[in-house]
Coordinates of C-alpha atoms in Angstrom, one line a residue:
X814 CA -9.1 -2.0 31.1
X815 CA -10.3 -5.7 30.3
X816 CA -8.2 -8.2 30.7
X817 CA -7.8 -10.5 27.7
X818 CA -5.7 -13.4 28.3
X819 CA -3.9 -16.1 26.1
X820 CA -6.9 -18.7 26.2
X821 CA -8.8 -16.4 24.2
X822 CA -9.4 -17.3 20.5
X823 CA -9.9 -13.5 19.5
X824 CA -7.9 -10.3 19.5
X825 CA -9.4 -7.1 20.5
X826 CA -9.2 -3.5 19.3
X827 CA -8.7 -1.0 21.6
X828 CA -9.5 1.5 18.8
X829 CA -8.1 4.7 17.6
X830 CA -10.7 7.1 19.2
X831 CA -11.5 7.5 23.1
X832 CA -15.6 6.9 23.9
X833 CA -16.0 10.4 24.3
X834 CA -17.5 13.6 22.6
X835 CA -14.1 14.8 21.2
X836 CA -14.0 11.2 20.2
X837 CA -16.9 11.0 18.3
X838 CA -16.0 14.2 16.8
X839 CA -13.0 12.8 15.4
X840 CA -14.8 9.9 14.0
X841 CA -17.1 12.5 12.4
X842 CA -14.1 14.0 10.4
X843 CA -12.9 10.6 9.4
X844 CA -15.8 9.4 8.0
X845 CA -16.1 12.1 5.0
X846 CA -12.4 11.7 4.3
X847 CA -12.9 7.9 3.8
X848 CA -15.8 8.4 1.5
X849 CA -13.7 11.3 -0.5
X850 CA -11.0 8.7 -0.6
X851 CA -13.3 5.9 -1.6
X852 CA -15.4 7.6 -4.5
X853 CA -12.1 9.4 -5.7
X854 CA -10.0 6.0 -6.2
X855 CA -13.1 4.0 -7.3
X856 CA -13.7 7.1 -10.0
X857 CA -10.1 7.0 -11.1
X858 CA -10.4 3.3 -11.9
X859 CA -13.5 3.3 -13.8
X860 CA -12.6 6.3 -15.7
X861 CA -9.3 4.9 -16.6
X862 CA -11.2 1.2 -17.5
X863 CA -13.9 3.3 -19.9
X864 CA -12.1 5.9 -21.2
X865 CA -10.5 4.1 -24.2
X866 CA -8.1 7.1 -24.6
X867 CA -6.5 6.6 -21.3
X868 CA -5.8 3.4 -21.9
X869 CA -1.9 4.1 -22.0
X870 CA 0.9 2.4 -20.0
X871 CA 1.0 5.3 -17.5
X872 CA -2.7 5.4 -17.1
X873 CA -3.4 2.2 -16.7
X874 CA -0.3 2.2 -13.9
X875 CA -2.0 5.1 -12.1
X876 CA -5.0 2.8 -11.9
X877 CA -3.4 0.3 -9.9
X878 CA -2.3 2.7 -7.4
X879 CA -5.9 3.7 -7.3
X880 CA -7.3 -0.1 -6.8
X881 CA -4.4 -0.4 -4.2
X882 CA -5.5 2.5 -1.7
X883 CA -9.0 1.7 -2.5
X884 CA -8.7 -1.7 -1.1
X885 CA -6.6 -0.5 1.4
X886 CA -9.1 1.8 2.8
X887 CA -11.9 -0.8 2.6
X888 CA -9.6 -3.5 4.6
X889 CA -9.0 -0.9 7.5
X890 CA -11.7 1.6 8.1
X891 CA -15.3 -0.4 8.1
X892 CA -14.1 -2.3 11.0
X893 CA -12.6 0.5 12.8
X894 CA -16.4 2.3 12.4
X895 CA -18.1 -0.9 13.3
X896 CA -15.9 -1.1 16.6
X897 CA -16.4 2.5 17.1
X898 CA -20.2 3.0 16.5
X899 CA -21.3 -0.8 17.9
X900 CA -18.6 -1.9 20.3
X901 CA -17.8 -4.7 18.2
X902 CA -14.0 -5.0 18.8
X903 CA -13.3 -8.1 18.5
X904 CA -11.8 -10.0 15.5
X905 CA -11.6 -13.5 15.0
X906 CA -7.9 -15.3 14.5
X907 CA -9.3 -15.9 10.9
X908 CA -10.0 -12.4 10.0
X909 CA -7.2 -11.4 11.8
X910 CA -4.8 -13.0 9.3
X911 CA -6.9 -12.2 6.3
X912 CA -6.4 -8.0 7.2
X913 CA -2.9 -8.7 8.0
X914 CA -2.1 -10.2 4.7
X915 CA -3.8 -7.5 2.8
X916 CA -2.5 -4.7 4.9
X917 CA 0.9 -6.2 4.5
X918 CA 0.6 -6.6 1.0
X919 CA -1.2 -3.4 -0.5
X920 CA 1.4 -0.9 0.7
X921 CA 4.4 -2.8 -0.6
X922 CA 2.8 -3.1 -4.1
X923 CA 3.0 0.9 -4.1
X924 CA 6.8 0.4 -4.3
X925 CA 6.9 -1.3 -7.3
X926 CA 4.4 0.2 -9.5
X927 CA 5.9 3.3 -9.1
X928 CA 9.1 2.3 -10.3
X929 CA 7.2 1.1 -13.1
X930 CA 5.8 4.1 -13.9
X931 CA 9.3 6.0 -13.3
X932 CA 10.7 3.5 -16.3
X933 CA 7.7 4.6 -18.4
X934 CA 8.4 8.1 -17.8
X935 CA 12.0 7.7 -18.5
X936 CA 11.5 6.2 -21.6
X937 CA 8.9 8.2 -22.9
X938 CA 10.9 11.2 -22.5
X939 CA 14.4 10.1 -23.6
X940 CA 13.5 7.2 -26.1
X941 CA 10.5 8.5 -27.4
X942 CA 10.1 6.7 -30.5
X943 CA 11.2 3.2 -28.8
X944 CA 8.1 3.9 -26.3
X945 CA 5.4 1.6 -27.8
X946 CA 8.0 -1.0 -27.9
X947 CA 9.6 -1.0 -24.6
X948 CA 5.8 -0.3 -22.6
X949 CA 3.4 -2.2 -24.9
X950 CA 0.5 -3.8 -23.4
X951 CA 2.1 -6.8 -22.6
X952 CA 4.9 -5.4 -20.7
X953 CA 2.7 -3.5 -18.7
X954 CA 0.4 -6.6 -17.4
X955 CA 3.7 -8.4 -16.8
X956 CA 5.1 -5.4 -14.5
X957 CA 1.5 -5.5 -12.8
X958 CA 1.9 -9.4 -12.4
X959 CA 5.5 -8.9 -11.1
X960 CA 4.3 -6.3 -8.6
X961 CA 1.3 -8.0 -7.2
X962 CA 2.9 -11.3 -7.3
X963 CA 6.3 -10.3 -5.3
X964 CA 3.7 -8.5 -2.8
X965 CA 1.9 -11.6 -2.4
X966 CA 4.8 -13.5 -1.5
X967 CA 6.1 -11.2 0.7
X968 CA 2.7 -10.9 2.9
X969 CA 2.8 -14.7 2.6
X970 CA 6.3 -14.9 4.5
X971 CA 5.3 -12.1 7.2
X972 CA 1.7 -13.9 7.9
X973 CA 3.4 -17.6 8.3
X974 CA 5.8 -15.9 11.0
X975 CA 2.9 -14.1 12.7
X976 CA 1.0 -17.1 12.9
X977 CA 3.4 -19.5 14.3
X978 CA 4.4 -17.2 17.0
X979 CA 3.1 -18.1 20.6
X980 CA 0.8 -15.3 22.1
X981 CA 0.9 -15.4 25.8
X982 CA 0.4 -11.8 26.7
X983 CA -3.1 -9.8 26.4
X984 CA -4.9 -10.3 23.7
X985 CA -5.9 -6.8 23.5
X986 CA -4.2 -4.9 20.3
X987 CA -3.2 -1.2 21.1
X988 CA -4.4 0.0 17.3
X989 CA -7.6 0.1 15.5
X990 CA -6.7 -2.9 12.4
X991 CA -4.8 -5.7 12.2
X992 CA -1.0 -4.0 12.0
X993 CA 1.9 -6.5 12.3
X994 CA 4.5 -4.3 14.4
X995 CA 1.4 -4.3 16.9
X996 CA 0.8 -8.0 16.8
X997 CA 4.2 -8.5 17.5
X998 CA 4.3 -6.7 21.0
X999 CA 1.7 -9.4 21.7
X1000 CA 4.4 -12.1 21.3
X1001 CA 6.2 -13.9 24.3
X1002 CA 8.6 -15.5 22.3
X1003 CA 12.0 -13.4 21.1
X1004 CA 11.1 -11.8 17.6
X1005 CA 14.8 -10.5 16.9
X1006 CA 14.6 -13.3 13.9
X1007 CA 11.7 -11.1 12.4
X1008 CA 13.8 -8.0 12.1
X1009 CA 15.9 -9.4 9.2
X1010 CA 13.0 -10.2 6.9
X1011 CA 11.5 -7.1 7.8
X1012 CA 14.7 -5.1 7.1
X1013 CA 14.8 -7.1 3.6
X1014 CA 11.1 -6.2 2.8
X1015 CA 11.5 -2.7 3.6
X1016 CA 15.0 -2.4 0.9
X1017 CA 13.0 -4.2 -1.7
X1018 CA 9.7 -2.5 -1.8
X1019 CA 10.9 0.8 -0.1
X1020 CA 14.3 1.7 -0.6
X1021 CA 14.9 -0.1 -4.0
X1022 CA 12.0 1.8 -5.8
X1023 CA 12.9 5.1 -4.3
X1024 CA 16.4 4.9 -5.7
X1025 CA 15.0 3.7 -9.2
X1026 CA 12.9 6.9 -9.3
X1027 CA 15.3 9.0 -8.3
X1028 CA 18.1 7.6 -11.0
X1029 CA 15.2 7.7 -13.7
X1030 CA 14.9 11.8 -12.9
X1031 CA 18.8 11.9 -13.3
X1032 CA 18.8 10.3 -16.1
X1033 CA 16.2 12.7 -17.6
X1034 CA 17.9 15.6 -16.6
X1035 CA 21.4 14.3 -17.9
X1036 CA 20.1 13.2 -21.5
X1037 CA 18.2 15.7 -22.1
X1038 CA 18.7 20.0 -22.0
X1039 CA 17.3 21.1 -18.6
X1040 CA 14.7 23.2 -19.9
X1041 CA 13.7 21.0 -22.3
X1042 CA 13.8 17.8 -19.9
X1043 CA 11.6 20.1 -17.0
X1044 CA 9.1 21.0 -19.5
X1045 CA 8.6 17.8 -21.1
X1046 CA 8.6 16.1 -17.6
X1047 CA 5.8 18.4 -16.7
X1048 CA 3.5 17.0 -19.5
X1049 CA 3.9 14.0 -18.1
X1050 CA 0.6 13.0 -15.8
X1051 CA 1.4 13.0 -12.0
X1052 CA 5.1 12.4 -12.0
X1053 CA 5.9 9.3 -9.6
X1054 CA 8.2 11.2 -7.5
X1055 CA 5.6 13.4 -6.6
X1056 CA 3.6 10.0 -5.7
X1057 CA 6.3 9.0 -3.6
X1058 CA 6.9 12.1 -1.4
X1059 CA 3.1 11.9 -1.1
X1060 CA 3.0 8.6 0.3

């Protein structure tokens, strides 16, 4: 393995696939998957944007989830493909920071968005007459701005810490994109302080939304007769708890 020392101003990706026929075969499976995910999420976003009948809170929030997935795969897969096909495995320090920022921000935004979908689900089932009041356009926009705003602050906090720690080991990243945990292993100092904000972020953006989603379904089942609640919940498009389990 090449030695990328601390004087280098770039980081080097070791990649996802080996440079062999097996690696090329796996790569050929990845690209169609990427294209299907790209076209699928883009179609959802455009369809919800252009069809006035889909301008409802649930579909609006669903379009935000698709937008998150769309930007996330476009942040990581093209660079991975370029590194495998053309051998361009290096990334500048600024490029690394930008990719880290987006990848730290985007996955964390899914939890708050799913929690907003669960709230919309709960209000629509248990309080259908009040649903237009509690989930109007202004409330939906504020929910999305809150989700994105929290994720930007969270991502900036992680990036500032990662940019400030010294890197005195090899600049070779054992990954195919700029993931913060993979970067922490390259630091020469003690990184135990980073574990506390990481734990806090996990609670805020993963555990708390999951508990809120489960709580909304418990509320649905407790306020309505069980067969009616299940039947009405099944009519709502893509329940958030299904999206959470798939994520």
